[in-house]
Amino acid sequence: MEGWLPTILATIAGILSTSSFVPQVLKAWRERDTRAISKHMYMVTVTAFVLWTVYGFLIGSWPIMIFNLLSLGLSATILILKIRNDRSQPRASGTRREPEVARPG
């Protein structure tokens, strides 16, 4: 039992963490609204999943490889949708306000 227990735990953890991206992908895909999604956060996340996948390959851990590849695919989908939607949505002038200078009195 002790030889396969880490694999079972890794598989359960992989299923849970990978499936957590599915609702975000579906929402972004259906609504085509990604304004509330941080592009920089998903750039870091995609990079992390690439590195975790390489690490899993180097140590020969199939759960790490499989679930990080799946998570990479889902998070990359979100990032692509974010980039595509940002480019297709025209920026309205004046939507980004600069902080105002404090006025005395």
PDB file of C-alpha atoms in Angstrom:
ATOM      1  CA  MET A   1       0.000   0.000   0.000  1.00  0.00           C
ATOM      2  CA  GLU A   2       2.713   2.450   0.827  1.00  0.00           C
ATOM      3  CA  GLY A   3       4.224   2.370  -2.701  1.00  0.00           C
ATOM      4  CA  TRP A   4       1.032   3.463  -4.441  1.00  0.00           C
ATOM      5  CA  LEU A   5      -0.326   5.806  -1.737  1.00  0.00           C
ATOM      6  CA  PRO A   6       1.748   8.787  -2.926  1.00  0.00           C
ATOM      7  CA  THR A   7       0.519   8.179  -6.479  1.00  0.00           C
ATOM      8  CA  ILE A   8      -3.111   8.039  -5.333  1.00  0.00           C
ATOM      9  CA  LEU A   9      -2.690  11.270  -3.326  1.00  0.00           C
ATOM     10  CA  ALA A  10      -0.971  12.986  -6.256  1.00  0.00           C
ATOM     11  CA  THR A  11      -3.744  11.852  -8.598  1.00  0.00           C
ATOM     12  CA  ILE A  12      -6.500  13.165  -6.330  1.00  0.00           C
ATOM     13  CA  ALA A  13      -4.643  16.456  -5.820  1.00  0.00           C
ATOM     14  CA  GLY A  14      -4.088  16.728  -9.579  1.00  0.00           C
ATOM     15  CA  ILE A  15      -7.745  16.140 -10.383  1.00  0.00           C
ATOM     16  CA  LEU A  16      -8.855  18.761  -7.861  1.00  0.00           C
ATOM     17  CA  SER A  17      -6.327  21.432  -8.804  1.00  0.00           C
ATOM     18  CA  THR A  18      -6.750  20.911 -12.545  1.00  0.00           C
ATOM     19  CA  SER A  19     -10.534  20.918 -12.380  1.00  0.00           C
ATOM     20  CA  SER A  20     -10.437  24.255 -10.555  1.00  0.00           C
ATOM     21  CA  PHE A  21      -9.558  25.949 -13.877  1.00  0.00           C
ATOM     22  CA  VAL A  22     -12.548  24.539 -15.766  1.00  0.00           C
ATOM     23  CA  PRO A  23     -15.186  26.995 -14.468  1.00  0.00           C
ATOM     24  CA  GLN A  24     -12.959  29.979 -15.349  1.00  0.00           C
ATOM     25  CA  VAL A  25     -12.318  28.653 -18.853  1.00  0.00           C
ATOM     26  CA  LEU A  26     -16.034  28.042 -19.438  1.00  0.00           C
ATOM     27  CA  LYS A  27     -17.021  31.473 -18.110  1.00  0.00           C
ATOM     28  CA  ALA A  28     -14.383  33.310 -20.145  1.00  0.00           C
ATOM     29  CA  TRP A  29     -15.272  31.300 -23.261  1.00  0.00           C
ATOM     30  CA  ARG A  30     -19.042  31.771 -22.996  1.00  0.00           C
ATOM     31  CA  GLU A  31     -19.161  35.384 -21.860  1.00  0.00           C
ATOM     32  CA  ARG A  32     -16.088  36.615 -23.735  1.00  0.00           C
ATOM     33  CA  ASP A  33     -15.478  38.899 -20.775  1.00  0.00           C
ATOM     34  CA  THR A  34     -12.005  38.654 -19.312  1.00  0.00           C
ATOM     35  CA  ARG A  35     -11.653  42.165 -17.902  1.00  0.00           C
ATOM     36  CA  ALA A  36     -11.450  40.896 -14.322  1.00  0.00           C
ATOM     37  CA  ILE A  37      -8.724  38.366 -15.152  1.00  0.00           C
ATOM     38  CA  SER A  38      -5.123  39.326 -14.493  1.00  0.00           C
ATOM     39  CA  LYS A  39      -2.966  38.738 -17.557  1.00  0.00           C
ATOM     40  CA  HIS A  40       0.243  38.869 -15.525  1.00  0.00           C
ATOM     41  CA  MET A  41      -1.039  36.300 -13.039  1.00  0.00           C
ATOM     42  CA  TYR A  42      -1.824  33.851 -15.838  1.00  0.00           C
ATOM     43  CA  MET A  43       1.554  34.496 -17.491  1.00  0.00           C
ATOM     44  CA  VAL A  44       3.220  33.457 -14.238  1.00  0.00           C
ATOM     45  CA  THR A  45       0.843  30.500 -13.841  1.00  0.00           C
ATOM     46  CA  VAL A  46       1.521  29.217 -17.362  1.00  0.00           C
ATOM     47  CA  THR A  47       5.272  29.511 -16.766  1.00  0.00           C
ATOM     48  CA  ALA A  48       4.954  27.633 -13.470  1.00  0.00           C
ATOM     49  CA  PHE A  49       3.018  24.791 -15.129  1.00  0.00           C
ATOM     50  CA  VAL A  50       5.683  24.492 -17.821  1.00  0.00           C
ATOM     51  CA  LEU A  51       8.365  24.211 -15.137  1.00  0.00           C
ATOM     52  CA  TRP A  52       6.337  21.711 -13.064  1.00  0.00           C
ATOM     53  CA  THR A  53       5.807  19.585 -16.175  1.00  0.00           C
ATOM     54  CA  VAL A  54       9.537  19.558 -16.924  1.00  0.00           C
ATOM     55  CA  TYR A  55      10.232  18.706 -13.279  1.00  0.00           C
ATOM     56  CA  GLY A  56       7.735  15.821 -13.413  1.00  0.00           C
ATOM     57  CA  PHE A  57       9.428  14.529 -16.548  1.00  0.00           C
ATOM     58  CA  LEU A  58      12.890  14.758 -14.957  1.00  0.00           C
ATOM     59  CA  ILE A  59      11.867  12.801 -11.870  1.00  0.00           C
ATOM     60  CA  GLY A  60       9.642  10.397 -13.809  1.00  0.00           C
ATOM     61  CA  SER A  61       6.412  11.258 -12.005  1.00  0.00           C
ATOM     62  CA  TRP A  62       3.473  10.713 -14.351  1.00  0.00           C
ATOM     63  CA  PRO A  63       0.894  12.408 -12.053  1.00  0.00           C
ATOM     64  CA  ILE A  64       2.991  15.577 -11.966  1.00  0.00           C
ATOM     65  CA  MET A  65       3.492  15.468 -15.738  1.00  0.00           C
ATOM     66  CA  ILE A  66      -0.122  14.688 -16.686  1.00  0.00           C
ATOM     67  CA  PHE A  67      -1.916  17.060 -14.343  1.00  0.00           C
ATOM     68  CA  ASN A  68       0.467  19.938 -14.918  1.00  0.00           C
ATOM     69  CA  LEU A  69       0.095  19.486 -18.672  1.00  0.00           C
ATOM     70  CA  LEU A  70      -3.686  19.575 -18.284  1.00  0.00           C
ATOM     71  CA  SER A  71      -3.482  22.628 -16.015  1.00  0.00           C
ATOM     72  CA  LEU A  72      -1.085  24.236 -18.475  1.00  0.00           C
ATOM     73  CA  GLY A  73      -3.604  23.729 -21.271  1.00  0.00           C
ATOM     74  CA  LEU A  74      -6.470  25.207 -19.257  1.00  0.00           C
ATOM     75  CA  SER A  75      -4.520  28.175 -17.913  1.00  0.00           C
ATOM     76  CA  ALA A  76      -3.019  28.855 -21.347  1.00  0.00           C
ATOM     77  CA  THR A  77      -6.558  28.877 -22.752  1.00  0.00           C
ATOM     78  CA  ILE A  78      -7.544  31.523 -20.215  1.00  0.00           C
ATOM     79  CA  LEU A  79      -4.435  33.564 -21.032  1.00  0.00           C
ATOM     80  CA  ILE A  80      -5.114  33.353 -24.775  1.00  0.00           C
ATOM     81  CA  LEU A  81      -8.736  34.398 -24.263  1.00  0.00           C
ATOM     82  CA  LYS A  82      -7.555  37.298 -22.094  1.00  0.00           C
ATOM     83  CA  ILE A  83      -5.042  38.502 -24.680  1.00  0.00           C
ATOM     84  CA  ARG A  84      -7.515  38.074 -27.555  1.00  0.00           C
ATOM     85  CA  ASN A  85     -10.308  39.874 -25.729  1.00  0.00           C
ATOM     86  CA  ASP A  86      -8.017  42.708 -24.648  1.00  0.00           C
ATOM     87  CA  ARG A  87      -7.022  43.283 -28.263  1.00  0.00           C
ATOM     88  CA  SER A  88     -10.572  43.137 -29.600  1.00  0.00           C
ATOM     89  CA  GLN A  89     -12.056  45.519 -27.031  1.00  0.00           C
ATOM     90  CA  PRO A  90     -11.378  49.123 -27.986  1.00  0.00           C
ATOM     91  CA  ARG A  91     -10.145  51.274 -25.171  1.00  0.00           C
ATOM     92  CA  ALA A  92     -12.508  54.070 -24.469  1.00  0.00           C
ATOM     93  CA  SER A  93     -10.708  57.300 -23.777  1.00  0.00           C
ATOM     94  CA  GLY A  94     -10.945  58.390 -20.212  1.00  0.00           C
ATOM     95  CA  THR A  95     -11.727  54.940 -18.804  1.00  0.00           C
ATOM     96  CA  ARG A  96      -8.449  54.850 -16.968  1.00  0.00           C
ATOM     97  CA  ARG A  97      -8.304  57.651 -14.464  1.00  0.00           C
ATOM     98  CA  GLU A  98      -5.107  59.044 -13.116  1.00  0.00           C
ATOM     99  CA  PRO A  99      -5.009  59.757  -9.404  1.00  0.00           C
ATOM    100  CA  GLU A 100      -6.036  63.286  -8.642  1.00  0.00           C
ATOM    101  CA  VAL A 101      -3.719  65.727  -6.948  1.00  0.00           C
ATOM    102  CA  ALA A 102      -4.818  66.620  -3.459  1.00  0.00           C
ATOM    103  CA  ARG A 103      -6.081  70.173  -3.278  1.00  0.00           C
ATOM    104  CA  PRO A 104      -5.511  72.287  -0.212  1.00  0.00           C
ATOM    105  CA  GLY A 105      -8.461  73.461   1.805  1.00  0.00           C
TER     106      GLY A 105
END
